[in-house]
Amino acid sequence: MNLRRTRLPGRSRPTARAGRSLRTRLLLFISATLVAVCAAMALTTVFAQRSYLLGNLDQRVTDAAERSQGGLQRRSGDDTDLGFLNERGQAVGTLAARFDEDGGILAAEVVAHDGGRQTLTAVQRAALDGITTDGSLHTRTVPGLGSYRVTALGGDGVPVLTGLPMGDVQDMIGRLVAVEGVVAAVGLTAAGCVCAVVIRRQLRPLGRVAATAVEVSRSPLGHGEVTALTRVPERDTDPGSEAGQVGAALNRMIDHVESSLAERQRGEEEMRRSEERMRRFLADASHELRTPLASIAGYAELMNRGTERIEPTLAWRRVSAESARMTGLVEDLLLLARLDEGRPLHAAEVDLAALVAEAVWDARAAGDTHNWQLALLLDTPALVVGDEARLHQVVANLLANARVHTPVGTTVIASVEATEAACVIRVRDDGPGIPQHLLPSVFERFTRGDVSRARGGPTEGGSGLGLAIVEAVTVAHGGRIHVESAPGRTEFTLELPPARRRQDPGPGNHSGNHSGTRVGLIPGTSFPAPVYPP
């Protein structure tokens, strides 16, 4: 079976050049350029030198021809007489010939190395055929003698052909080519070595940038904890060089990648915490709802079995109480959900002094075993813009938290401070305090107090949503709340932005709050009441 391998269209076979490094390609390119430049210079030099030498030789040939023609005119020999070759000034290798009437060569001789004359053979004379007596220069190769530069002169004188050997010119050109070849080879070798060193040194920063990029690419960016990625060294980020620009750009890209990875990790961590809070919230909410539902189901089962097991009135009372507890829990959850969605609250001007005073009166009625005190420290009217019912719920939750989690006889002080900058509500008690490990999560949902904060009774435990509602409502009003706690002192501080001040009321139009309000105590109740200056 003959299997043929085919290539998919659009895909080219990788070549060796594609795998060469930039350093190799630069070295090859520079070497090829140097070779081309050296070759061009050598050829130009050779051609120029050859042209000069040939011009000199042509002048010598012309002079020799004129001298030979002049020598013939002074001689009285026959048509084959070439005796002028014996005259002084004729160089070794000088060739001379005479023509007949038809232009054929009658006699041809050459000056030998010993100074004598040597007659040319018929074959050698045949190499000189076809030369006219117009003074033009010709190059002919004479067998046994080599290349000659020849010319023939006629005119008014005796026609004569004269030639000089080109061996010296050819030897000089050959030596020039050899010398230039050696010099070019040595120069190209030295230049190649220097270029290799220079290219290696100049591309070294780019190599370090590439190594940094490779190291970053090997980092587990798709998963795992984000660690500090390698940066290009400062020396390789000089904007004045191309390699420095690449290094600086790579560092900026690594910064963006690292910030994106950190943001992704923070998002993932926040998502995990949100999922954990959601699971804990669902578990706590299910547990809180299951308790009253179990009680209701239990009393209903007892009533179905007969009235002799439980009194119907007591059973219905307990069912109503558990239903109210479950309803309150659901309403609290619904309120928190609405606040999380950012739904706007009812906005109206609220007097915090009157609101806190009412909440303290209500708390005293619910827990008369505690010592309740109210302090109003007002430089300006304590007016804010917000939902009065929700703000009352906030103060009531703080007071209820102090009542439930402190023992009998604890002093609870609720104070209101109003300045131009903020309206501040503080609820302080001298109870045992909040455990330190609970302080970071005290405003989280379904956070229970430690057993060290004793409850007033087994039925007074909350659902763990009171302080969460306090924080959510406060934030919805643009305020903030924080808590400080130590044994013997626990203080919740709630800050709200004040309402924009209106014009001061005229005479006879006084509200319950004035600048400079003092605080007095109601005798026998340890409960303060505001006292205004006359």
Short mmCIF file of C-alpha atoms in Angstrom, two decimals:
data_model
loop_
_atom_site.label_atom_id
_atom_site.label_comp_id
_atom_site.label_asym_id
_atom_site.label_seq_id
_atom_site.Cartn_x
_atom_site.Cartn_y
_atom_site.Cartn_z
CA MET A 1 0.00 0.00 0.00
CA ASN A 2 1.36 3.39 -0.99
CA LEU A 3 0.56 6.03 1.61
CA ARG A 4 1.01 9.64 0.60
CA ARG A 5 1.41 12.42 3.10
CA THR A 6 -0.51 15.55 2.28
CA ARG A 7 -0.31 18.98 3.80
CA LEU A 8 -3.34 20.94 4.82
CA PRO A 9 -3.86 24.17 2.87
CA GLY A 10 -2.68 27.26 4.63
CA ARG A 11 -0.05 25.41 6.66
CA SER A 12 3.56 25.76 5.56
CA ARG A 13 6.34 23.44 6.48
CA PRO A 14 8.62 25.01 9.11
CA THR A 15 12.01 25.95 7.78
CA ALA A 16 15.36 26.07 9.48
CA ARG A 17 15.35 29.83 9.24
CA ALA A 18 12.19 30.06 11.33
CA GLY A 19 14.04 28.45 14.22
CA ARG A 20 17.04 30.76 14.13
CA SER A 21 17.44 33.21 16.93
CA LEU A 22 17.45 36.95 16.44
CA ARG A 23 21.12 37.00 17.33
CA THR A 24 21.95 34.50 14.57
CA ARG A 25 19.82 36.30 12.01
CA LEU A 26 21.41 39.65 12.83
CA LEU A 27 24.90 38.16 12.60
CA LEU A 28 24.13 36.52 9.26
CA PHE A 29 22.57 39.68 7.89
CA ILE A 30 25.47 41.89 8.98
CA SER A 31 28.01 39.37 7.67
CA ALA A 32 26.25 39.17 4.31
CA THR A 33 26.14 42.97 4.16
CA LEU A 34 29.84 43.23 4.97
CA VAL A 35 30.69 40.60 2.36
CA ALA A 36 28.68 42.47 -0.26
CA VAL A 37 30.29 45.79 0.66
CA CYS A 38 33.79 44.27 0.62
CA ALA A 39 33.14 42.55 -2.71
CA ALA A 40 31.84 45.78 -4.23
CA MET A 41 34.86 47.72 -2.95
CA ALA A 42 37.30 45.05 -4.18
CA LEU A 43 35.71 44.87 -7.62
CA THR A 44 35.65 48.63 -7.89
CA THR A 45 39.32 48.82 -6.92
CA VAL A 46 40.31 46.05 -9.35
CA PHE A 47 38.40 47.56 -12.24
CA ALA A 48 39.74 51.02 -11.51
CA GLN A 49 43.31 49.75 -11.21
CA ARG A 50 42.97 47.64 -14.34
CA SER A 51 41.57 50.59 -16.26
CA TYR A 52 44.46 52.74 -15.10
CA LEU A 53 47.10 50.13 -15.94
CA LEU A 54 45.54 49.42 -19.33
CA GLY A 55 45.42 53.11 -20.07
CA ASN A 56 49.08 53.41 -19.20
CA LEU A 57 49.90 50.35 -21.30
CA ASP A 58 47.88 51.69 -24.22
CA GLN A 59 49.83 54.94 -24.07
CA ARG A 60 53.10 53.02 -24.07
CA VAL A 61 51.91 50.92 -27.03
CA THR A 62 50.97 54.03 -28.98
CA ASP A 63 54.31 55.65 -28.17
CA ALA A 64 56.15 52.49 -29.21
CA ALA A 65 54.21 52.37 -32.50
CA GLU A 66 55.02 55.99 -33.29
CA ARG A 67 58.64 55.40 -32.38
CA SER A 68 58.76 52.31 -34.60
CA GLN A 69 57.18 54.18 -37.53
CA GLY A 70 59.71 56.96 -37.10
CA GLY A 71 62.52 54.44 -37.02
CA LEU A 72 61.34 52.89 -40.29
CA GLN A 73 61.34 56.25 -41.98
CA ARG A 74 64.99 56.73 -41.12
CA ARG A 75 65.98 53.30 -42.39
CA SER A 76 66.57 52.34 -46.02
CA GLY A 77 65.91 48.61 -45.84
CA ASP A 78 63.38 46.53 -47.74
CA ASP A 79 59.74 45.91 -46.86
CA THR A 80 60.68 43.22 -44.33
CA ASP A 81 63.20 45.29 -42.44
CA LEU A 82 62.44 45.42 -38.67
CA GLY A 83 65.83 46.61 -37.59
CA PHE A 84 64.33 49.45 -35.58
CA LEU A 85 63.71 46.84 -32.83
CA ASN A 86 67.41 47.03 -32.07
CA GLU A 87 67.21 50.70 -31.30
CA ARG A 88 67.48 51.96 -27.72
CA GLY A 89 64.19 52.25 -25.85
CA GLN A 90 62.59 49.07 -27.16
CA ALA A 91 61.48 47.02 -24.14
CA VAL A 92 61.83 43.26 -23.88
CA GLY A 93 58.81 41.58 -25.41
CA THR A 94 58.11 44.41 -27.85
CA LEU A 95 56.46 42.98 -30.95
CA ALA A 96 56.61 44.58 -34.40
CA ALA A 97 55.27 43.66 -37.85
CA ARG A 98 55.09 45.14 -41.35
CA PHE A 99 52.22 44.92 -43.84
CA ASP A 100 52.06 44.36 -47.56
CA GLU A 101 49.82 46.30 -49.86
CA ASP A 102 46.86 44.03 -49.15
CA GLY A 103 47.20 44.38 -45.39
CA GLY A 104 48.83 41.03 -44.85
CA ILE A 105 51.79 40.64 -42.55
CA LEU A 106 55.09 40.42 -44.35
CA ALA A 107 57.39 40.13 -41.36
CA ALA A 108 56.88 39.98 -37.58
CA GLU A 109 59.51 39.85 -34.83
CA VAL A 110 59.67 40.20 -31.05
CA VAL A 111 62.47 41.43 -28.75
CA ALA A 112 63.72 38.42 -26.80
CA HIS A 113 64.90 38.43 -23.20
CA ASP A 114 68.53 38.41 -24.32
CA GLY A 115 67.97 41.58 -26.32
CA GLY A 116 67.97 39.83 -29.69
CA ARG A 117 65.10 39.58 -32.15
CA GLN A 118 62.98 36.48 -32.61
CA THR A 119 60.92 35.92 -35.74
CA LEU A 120 57.28 34.96 -35.24
CA THR A 121 56.01 31.76 -36.68
CA ALA A 122 53.12 31.55 -39.09
CA VAL A 123 50.79 30.51 -36.26
CA GLN A 124 51.90 33.46 -34.20
CA ARG A 125 51.54 35.85 -37.16
CA ALA A 126 48.01 34.48 -37.75
CA ALA A 127 47.03 35.77 -34.30
CA LEU A 128 47.74 39.28 -35.59
CA ASP A 129 45.56 39.11 -38.68
CA GLY A 130 42.69 41.52 -39.05
CA ILE A 131 44.28 44.50 -37.37
CA THR A 132 43.78 47.66 -39.40
CA THR A 133 46.15 50.59 -39.52
CA ASP A 134 43.73 53.06 -37.97
CA GLY A 135 45.56 53.41 -34.63
CA SER A 136 42.97 51.49 -32.58
CA LEU A 137 44.17 49.28 -29.77
CA HIS A 138 43.53 45.54 -29.68
CA THR A 139 44.19 42.70 -27.29
CA ARG A 140 45.47 39.53 -28.91
CA THR A 141 46.82 36.31 -27.49
CA VAL A 142 49.92 35.23 -29.33
CA PRO A 143 50.69 31.54 -28.92
CA GLY A 144 53.89 31.06 -26.95
CA LEU A 145 54.12 34.75 -26.05
CA GLY A 146 50.94 35.47 -24.10
CA SER A 147 48.53 38.34 -24.27
CA TYR A 148 49.53 41.48 -26.11
CA ARG A 149 48.14 44.95 -26.47
CA VAL A 150 48.73 45.91 -30.12
CA THR A 151 48.03 48.77 -32.49
CA ALA A 152 48.80 49.53 -36.15
CA LEU A 153 49.66 52.95 -37.56
CA GLY A 154 49.51 53.93 -41.21
CA GLY A 155 48.84 57.43 -42.38
CA ASP A 156 51.61 59.25 -44.23
CA GLY A 157 54.28 56.99 -42.82
CA VAL A 158 55.15 53.34 -43.32
CA PRO A 159 52.40 51.02 -42.03
CA VAL A 160 53.68 49.22 -38.94
CA LEU A 161 52.16 47.08 -36.14
CA THR A 162 53.53 47.36 -32.61
CA GLY A 163 52.55 45.53 -29.46
CA LEU A 164 53.60 45.23 -25.81
CA PRO A 165 52.96 42.26 -23.50
CA MET A 166 50.17 42.47 -20.93
CA GLY A 167 51.83 40.09 -18.48
CA ASP A 168 52.90 42.81 -16.05
CA VAL A 169 49.43 44.31 -15.98
CA GLN A 170 47.81 40.91 -15.47
CA ASP A 171 50.30 39.99 -12.76
CA MET A 172 49.68 43.26 -10.95
CA ILE A 173 45.92 42.81 -11.18
CA GLY A 174 46.25 39.24 -9.93
CA ARG A 175 48.38 40.32 -6.96
CA LEU A 176 45.91 43.10 -6.21
CA VAL A 177 43.03 40.62 -6.23
CA ALA A 178 44.96 38.25 -3.97
CA VAL A 179 45.88 41.00 -1.51
CA GLU A 180 42.32 42.32 -1.43
CA GLY A 181 41.01 38.80 -0.94
CA VAL A 182 43.28 38.19 2.03
CA VAL A 183 42.57 41.59 3.54
CA ALA A 184 38.80 41.10 3.00
CA ALA A 185 38.89 37.64 4.58
CA VAL A 186 40.83 38.86 7.61
CA GLY A 187 38.67 41.97 7.91
CA LEU A 188 35.43 40.05 7.56
CA THR A 189 36.55 37.52 10.15
CA ALA A 190 37.50 40.25 12.60
CA ALA A 191 34.30 42.19 11.85
CA GLY A 192 32.23 39.04 12.30
CA CYS A 193 33.80 38.36 15.69
CA VAL A 194 33.33 41.97 16.79
CA CYS A 195 29.72 41.95 15.54
CA ALA A 196 29.04 38.69 17.36
CA VAL A 197 30.36 40.15 20.62
CA VAL A 198 28.53 43.46 20.16
CA ILE A 199 25.27 41.78 19.19
CA ARG A 200 25.51 39.43 22.15
CA ARG A 201 26.14 42.32 24.54
CA GLN A 202 23.45 44.52 23.03
CA LEU A 203 20.85 41.75 23.02
CA ARG A 204 21.65 40.65 26.55
CA PRO A 205 18.97 42.99 28.06
CA LEU A 206 16.46 41.59 25.58
CA GLY A 207 17.47 38.09 26.67
CA ARG A 208 16.82 39.00 30.30
CA VAL A 209 13.44 40.44 29.32
CA ALA A 210 12.63 37.21 27.48
CA ALA A 211 13.74 35.16 30.51
CA THR A 212 11.44 37.22 32.71
CA ALA A 213 8.55 36.66 30.32
CA VAL A 214 9.24 32.91 30.30
CA GLU A 215 9.35 32.83 34.10
CA VAL A 216 6.05 34.71 34.32
CA SER A 217 4.47 32.39 31.75
CA ARG A 218 5.40 29.40 33.90
CA SER A 219 3.60 30.82 36.93
CA PRO A 220 0.25 29.14 37.76
CA LEU A 221 -1.86 32.16 36.85
CA GLY A 222 -5.00 30.14 36.26
CA HIS A 223 -5.30 28.91 39.82
CA GLY A 224 -3.73 29.12 43.21
CA GLU A 225 -2.77 32.06 45.35
CA VAL A 226 -1.45 35.15 43.65
CA THR A 227 2.23 35.69 44.41
CA ALA A 228 4.59 38.49 43.46
CA LEU A 229 5.44 37.99 39.80
CA THR A 230 8.98 38.53 38.58
CA ARG A 231 9.73 41.96 37.14
CA VAL A 232 12.27 43.07 34.56
CA PRO A 233 15.27 44.63 36.36
CA GLU A 234 15.38 48.40 36.51
CA ARG A 235 18.50 48.55 34.35
CA ASP A 236 16.58 46.86 31.50
CA THR A 237 13.70 49.37 31.46
CA ASP A 238 15.53 52.38 30.03
CA PRO A 239 13.08 54.07 27.62
CA GLY A 240 16.02 55.26 25.54
CA SER A 241 16.56 51.79 24.05
CA GLU A 242 14.23 49.40 22.27
CA ALA A 243 15.00 46.60 24.74
CA GLY A 244 14.29 49.01 27.62
CA GLN A 245 10.96 49.96 26.08
CA VAL A 246 10.05 46.28 25.78
CA GLY A 247 11.10 45.71 29.41
CA ALA A 248 9.09 48.68 30.67
CA ALA A 249 6.04 47.56 28.66
CA LEU A 250 6.41 44.02 30.04
CA ASN A 251 6.57 45.37 33.60
CA ARG A 252 3.40 47.39 33.01
CA MET A 253 1.68 44.33 31.60
CA ILE A 254 2.80 42.25 34.60
CA ASP A 255 1.43 44.96 36.90
CA HIS A 256 -1.93 44.80 35.13
CA VAL A 257 -1.92 40.99 35.24
CA GLU A 258 -1.02 40.96 38.92
CA SER A 259 -3.71 43.50 39.81
CA SER A 260 -6.26 41.53 37.78
CA LEU A 261 -5.26 38.32 39.51
CA ALA A 262 -5.43 39.99 42.91
CA GLU A 263 -8.85 41.40 42.05
CA ARG A 264 -9.98 37.98 40.88
CA GLN A 265 -8.68 36.39 44.06
CA ARG A 266 -10.42 39.01 46.17
CA GLY A 267 -13.62 38.36 44.23
CA GLU A 268 -13.29 34.63 44.71
CA GLU A 269 -12.55 35.08 48.39
CA GLU A 270 -15.51 37.42 48.76
CA MET A 271 -17.69 34.93 46.91
CA ARG A 272 -16.56 32.15 49.23
CA ARG A 273 -17.26 34.31 52.26
CA SER A 274 -20.63 35.29 50.82
CA GLU A 275 -21.50 31.66 50.20
CA GLU A 276 -20.36 30.76 53.70
CA ARG A 277 -22.40 33.59 55.18
CA MET A 278 -25.37 32.55 53.08
CA ARG A 279 -25.12 28.94 54.23
CA ARG A 280 -24.73 30.03 57.84
CA PHE A 281 -27.62 32.48 57.43
CA LEU A 282 -29.90 29.81 55.98
CA ALA A 283 -28.93 27.36 58.70
CA ASP A 284 -29.52 29.92 61.47
CA ALA A 285 -32.77 31.13 59.91
CA SER A 286 -33.98 27.55 59.53
CA HIS A 287 -33.07 26.82 63.13
CA GLU A 288 -34.83 29.96 64.41
CA LEU A 289 -37.96 29.23 62.40
CA ARG A 290 -37.95 25.54 63.28
CA THR A 291 -38.15 26.23 67.03
CA PRO A 292 -41.47 28.15 67.00
CA LEU A 293 -42.87 25.85 64.32
CA ALA A 294 -42.00 22.83 66.46
CA SER A 295 -43.69 24.44 69.46
CA ILE A 296 -46.82 25.25 67.45
CA ALA A 297 -46.90 21.72 66.04
CA GLY A 298 -46.42 20.26 69.52
CA TYR A 299 -49.27 22.24 71.10
CA ALA A 300 -51.52 21.47 68.16
CA GLU A 301 -50.77 17.76 68.57
CA LEU A 302 -51.57 17.96 72.28
CA MET A 303 -54.89 19.64 71.52
CA ASN A 304 -55.74 17.00 68.92
CA ARG A 305 -55.21 14.26 71.50
CA GLY A 306 -57.71 15.78 73.89
CA THR A 307 -58.17 18.64 76.29
CA GLU A 308 -57.27 16.51 79.31
CA ARG A 309 -53.60 16.70 78.39
CA ILE A 310 -53.44 20.55 78.25
CA GLU A 311 -55.77 23.42 78.87
CA PRO A 312 -56.96 24.88 75.52
CA THR A 313 -56.50 28.49 76.66
CA LEU A 314 -52.89 27.83 77.67
CA ALA A 315 -52.24 26.00 74.41
CA TRP A 316 -53.67 28.81 72.30
CA ARG A 317 -51.70 31.34 74.30
CA ARG A 318 -48.47 29.45 73.61
CA VAL A 319 -49.34 29.03 69.94
CA SER A 320 -49.98 32.77 69.66
CA ALA A 321 -46.71 33.57 71.41
CA GLU A 322 -44.70 31.30 69.11
CA SER A 323 -46.52 32.69 66.06
CA ALA A 324 -45.67 36.22 67.16
CA ARG A 325 -42.05 35.18 67.66
CA MET A 326 -41.94 33.62 64.20
CA THR A 327 -43.67 36.66 62.67
CA GLY A 328 -41.13 39.00 64.25
CA LEU A 329 -38.27 36.88 62.93
CA VAL A 330 -39.70 36.88 59.41
CA GLU A 331 -40.27 40.65 59.55
CA ASP A 332 -36.68 41.19 60.67
CA LEU A 333 -35.41 39.03 57.82
CA LEU A 334 -37.63 40.88 55.36
CA LEU A 335 -36.34 44.23 56.64
CA LEU A 336 -32.73 43.14 56.23
CA ALA A 337 -33.46 41.87 52.72
CA ARG A 338 -35.01 45.19 51.74
CA LEU A 339 -32.08 47.13 53.18
CA ASP A 340 -29.64 44.86 51.30
CA GLU A 341 -31.50 45.65 48.07
CA GLY A 342 -31.03 49.36 48.76
CA ARG A 343 -34.70 50.20 48.87
CA PRO A 344 -35.24 53.81 49.98
CA LEU A 345 -36.63 54.41 53.47
CA HIS A 346 -39.26 56.94 54.43
CA ALA A 347 -37.58 60.34 54.80
CA ALA A 348 -38.78 62.97 57.24
CA GLU A 349 -37.24 65.21 59.88
CA VAL A 350 -36.77 63.28 63.12
CA ASP A 351 -36.02 64.71 66.57
CA LEU A 352 -33.49 62.29 68.07
CA ALA A 353 -33.82 63.74 71.57
CA ALA A 354 -37.53 62.98 71.74
CA LEU A 355 -37.05 59.61 70.00
CA VAL A 356 -34.36 58.44 72.46
CA ALA A 357 -36.35 59.72 75.43
CA GLU A 358 -39.37 57.68 74.36
CA ALA A 359 -37.23 54.60 73.78
CA VAL A 360 -35.71 54.92 77.26
CA TRP A 361 -39.15 55.21 78.84
CA ASP A 362 -40.23 52.07 76.96
CA ALA A 363 -37.08 50.21 78.04
CA ARG A 364 -37.63 51.23 81.69
CA ALA A 365 -41.16 49.88 81.49
CA ALA A 366 -39.90 46.57 80.05
CA GLY A 367 -36.97 46.19 82.44
CA ASP A 368 -37.50 48.04 85.72
CA THR A 369 -34.75 45.99 87.37
CA HIS A 370 -32.13 48.11 85.56
CA ASN A 371 -31.08 51.67 86.29
CA TRP A 372 -31.98 53.73 83.21
CA GLN A 373 -30.52 57.20 82.61
CA LEU A 374 -30.87 59.74 79.79
CA ALA A 375 -28.39 62.50 78.94
CA LEU A 376 -29.03 65.25 76.39
CA LEU A 377 -25.93 67.23 75.40
CA LEU A 378 -27.21 69.47 72.67
CA ASP A 379 -25.36 72.40 71.13
CA THR A 380 -27.94 72.44 68.33
CA PRO A 381 -31.32 70.72 67.83
CA ALA A 382 -30.76 66.97 67.32
CA LEU A 383 -32.57 66.80 63.99
CA VAL A 384 -31.87 64.24 61.27
CA VAL A 385 -33.65 63.23 58.07
CA GLY A 386 -34.76 59.62 58.06
CA ASP A 387 -37.35 57.00 58.86
CA GLU A 388 -38.54 57.65 62.41
CA ALA A 389 -39.90 54.13 62.89
CA ARG A 390 -36.64 52.48 61.82
CA LEU A 391 -34.54 54.86 63.93
CA HIS A 392 -36.76 54.10 66.93
CA GLN A 393 -36.22 50.41 66.21
CA VAL A 394 -32.45 51.00 66.20
CA VAL A 395 -32.47 52.68 69.63
CA ALA A 396 -34.92 50.11 71.01
CA ASN A 397 -32.70 47.25 69.82
CA LEU A 398 -29.62 48.79 71.47
CA LEU A 399 -31.50 49.27 74.75
CA ALA A 400 -32.99 45.78 74.55
CA ASN A 401 -29.53 44.34 73.91
CA ALA A 402 -28.26 46.06 77.07
CA ARG A 403 -31.26 44.88 79.08
CA VAL A 404 -31.11 41.25 77.91
CA HIS A 405 -27.36 40.72 78.18
CA THR A 406 -26.65 42.44 81.49
CA PRO A 407 -27.56 41.34 85.03
CA VAL A 408 -30.14 42.99 87.30
CA GLY A 409 -29.09 46.34 88.69
CA THR A 410 -26.96 47.31 85.70
CA THR A 411 -26.90 51.03 84.89
CA VAL A 412 -27.71 51.85 81.27
CA ILE A 413 -27.11 55.40 80.05
CA ALA A 414 -28.52 56.62 76.73
CA SER A 415 -27.14 59.97 75.60
CA VAL A 416 -27.77 62.23 72.63
CA GLU A 417 -25.17 64.71 71.42
CA ALA A 418 -25.84 67.21 68.65
CA THR A 419 -23.26 69.44 66.95
CA GLU A 420 -22.99 71.15 63.62
CA ALA A 421 -21.06 68.13 62.28
CA ALA A 422 -23.08 65.14 63.50
CA CYS A 423 -25.79 63.78 65.76
CA VAL A 424 -24.47 61.05 68.05
CA ILE A 425 -26.42 58.49 70.10
CA ARG A 426 -24.52 56.53 72.76
CA VAL A 427 -25.83 53.57 74.76
CA ARG A 428 -23.47 52.63 77.60
CA ASP A 429 -23.81 50.05 80.35
CA ASP A 430 -21.60 48.87 83.19
CA GLY A 431 -22.30 45.18 82.62
CA PRO A 432 -19.76 42.36 82.20
CA GLY A 433 -18.95 43.36 78.58
CA ILE A 434 -18.82 41.56 75.26
CA PRO A 435 -16.24 38.78 74.83
CA GLN A 436 -13.34 40.01 72.72
CA HIS A 437 -13.69 37.19 70.21
CA LEU A 438 -17.26 38.32 69.45
CA LEU A 439 -16.48 42.01 68.87
CA PRO A 440 -15.47 41.66 65.16
CA SER A 441 -18.73 39.86 64.34
CA VAL A 442 -21.10 41.51 66.78
CA PHE A 443 -23.06 43.18 63.94
CA GLU A 444 -23.31 40.04 61.84
CA ARG A 445 -26.61 38.23 61.52
CA PHE A 446 -27.51 35.51 64.03
CA THR A 447 -24.56 36.39 66.23
CA ARG A 448 -25.27 35.22 69.78
CA GLY A 449 -23.84 36.71 72.92
CA ASP A 450 -21.56 34.56 75.05
CA VAL A 451 -22.83 33.00 78.23
CA SER A 452 -20.77 35.59 80.12
CA ARG A 453 -23.42 38.12 79.17
CA ALA A 454 -26.22 36.67 81.27
CA ARG A 455 -29.77 36.98 80.03
CA GLY A 456 -32.59 38.09 82.13
CA GLY A 457 -34.47 34.88 81.63
CA PRO A 458 -34.61 31.87 79.40
CA THR A 459 -37.34 33.37 77.29
CA GLU A 460 -35.64 36.69 76.68
CA GLY A 461 -33.00 35.51 74.24
CA GLY A 462 -33.10 37.24 70.87
CA SER A 463 -32.74 35.79 67.40
CA GLY A 464 -29.36 37.37 66.78
CA LEU A 465 -30.70 39.89 64.25
CA GLY A 466 -31.07 42.95 66.48
CA LEU A 467 -27.59 44.41 66.05
CA ALA A 468 -27.55 43.42 62.37
CA ILE A 469 -30.70 45.51 61.89
CA VAL A 470 -29.08 48.36 63.85
CA GLU A 471 -26.10 48.44 61.52
CA ALA A 472 -28.17 48.04 58.33
CA VAL A 473 -30.58 50.86 59.25
CA THR A 474 -27.71 53.12 60.33
CA VAL A 475 -25.85 52.59 57.06
CA ALA A 476 -29.08 53.16 55.11
CA HIS A 477 -29.30 56.58 56.81
CA GLY A 478 -25.75 57.46 55.82
CA GLY A 479 -24.38 56.94 59.33
CA ARG A 480 -22.04 54.55 61.07
CA ILE A 481 -21.96 52.58 64.29
CA HIS A 482 -19.21 50.99 66.31
CA VAL A 483 -18.84 49.35 69.69
CA GLU A 484 -16.21 49.41 72.42
CA SER A 485 -16.38 46.87 75.19
CA ALA A 486 -14.41 45.89 78.25
CA PRO A 487 -15.47 44.35 81.59
CA GLY A 488 -17.57 46.99 83.34
CA ARG A 489 -18.10 49.19 80.28
CA THR A 490 -19.80 48.53 76.94
CA GLU A 491 -20.65 51.47 74.67
CA PHE A 492 -22.40 51.55 71.31
CA THR A 493 -21.86 54.80 69.37
CA LEU A 494 -24.19 55.69 66.52
CA GLU A 495 -23.39 58.72 64.34
CA LEU A 496 -25.89 60.23 61.89
CA PRO A 497 -25.55 63.25 59.60
CA PRO A 498 -27.60 66.19 60.86
CA ALA A 499 -30.45 67.69 58.90
CA ARG A 500 -29.84 71.00 57.19
CA ARG A 501 -30.50 73.68 59.76
CA ARG A 502 -33.60 75.72 59.38
CA GLN A 503 -34.07 79.30 60.53
CA ASP A 504 -34.34 79.74 64.28
CA PRO A 505 -37.97 79.80 65.45
CA GLY A 506 -39.38 83.14 66.47
CA PRO A 507 -40.49 84.12 69.98
CA GLY A 508 -43.21 81.90 71.35
CA ASN A 509 -42.47 79.17 68.80
CA HIS A 510 -40.16 76.91 70.80
CA SER A 511 -39.57 73.28 70.07
CA GLY A 512 -38.44 70.73 72.60
CA ASN A 513 -34.70 71.19 71.77
CA HIS A 514 -32.66 74.36 72.10
CA SER A 515 -29.03 75.24 71.90
CA GLY A 516 -27.48 75.00 75.34
CA THR A 517 -29.95 72.42 76.73
CA ARG A 518 -28.98 70.96 80.12
CA VAL A 519 -29.98 67.67 81.71
CA GLY A 520 -31.69 67.12 85.06
CA LEU A 521 -32.74 63.95 86.91
CA ILE A 522 -36.33 63.17 87.82
CA PRO A 523 -36.30 62.64 91.62
CA GLY A 524 -36.97 59.10 92.78
CA THR A 525 -36.60 57.49 89.38
CA SER A 526 -32.93 58.10 88.49
CA PHE A 527 -34.34 59.18 85.13
CA PRO A 528 -33.25 62.55 83.73
CA ALA A 529 -35.42 65.11 82.08
CA PRO A 530 -34.25 68.09 80.02
CA VAL A 531 -34.16 71.44 81.77
CA TYR A 532 -34.06 74.51 79.57
CA PRO A 533 -32.67 77.91 80.58
CA PRO A 534 -35.20 80.61 81.34
#
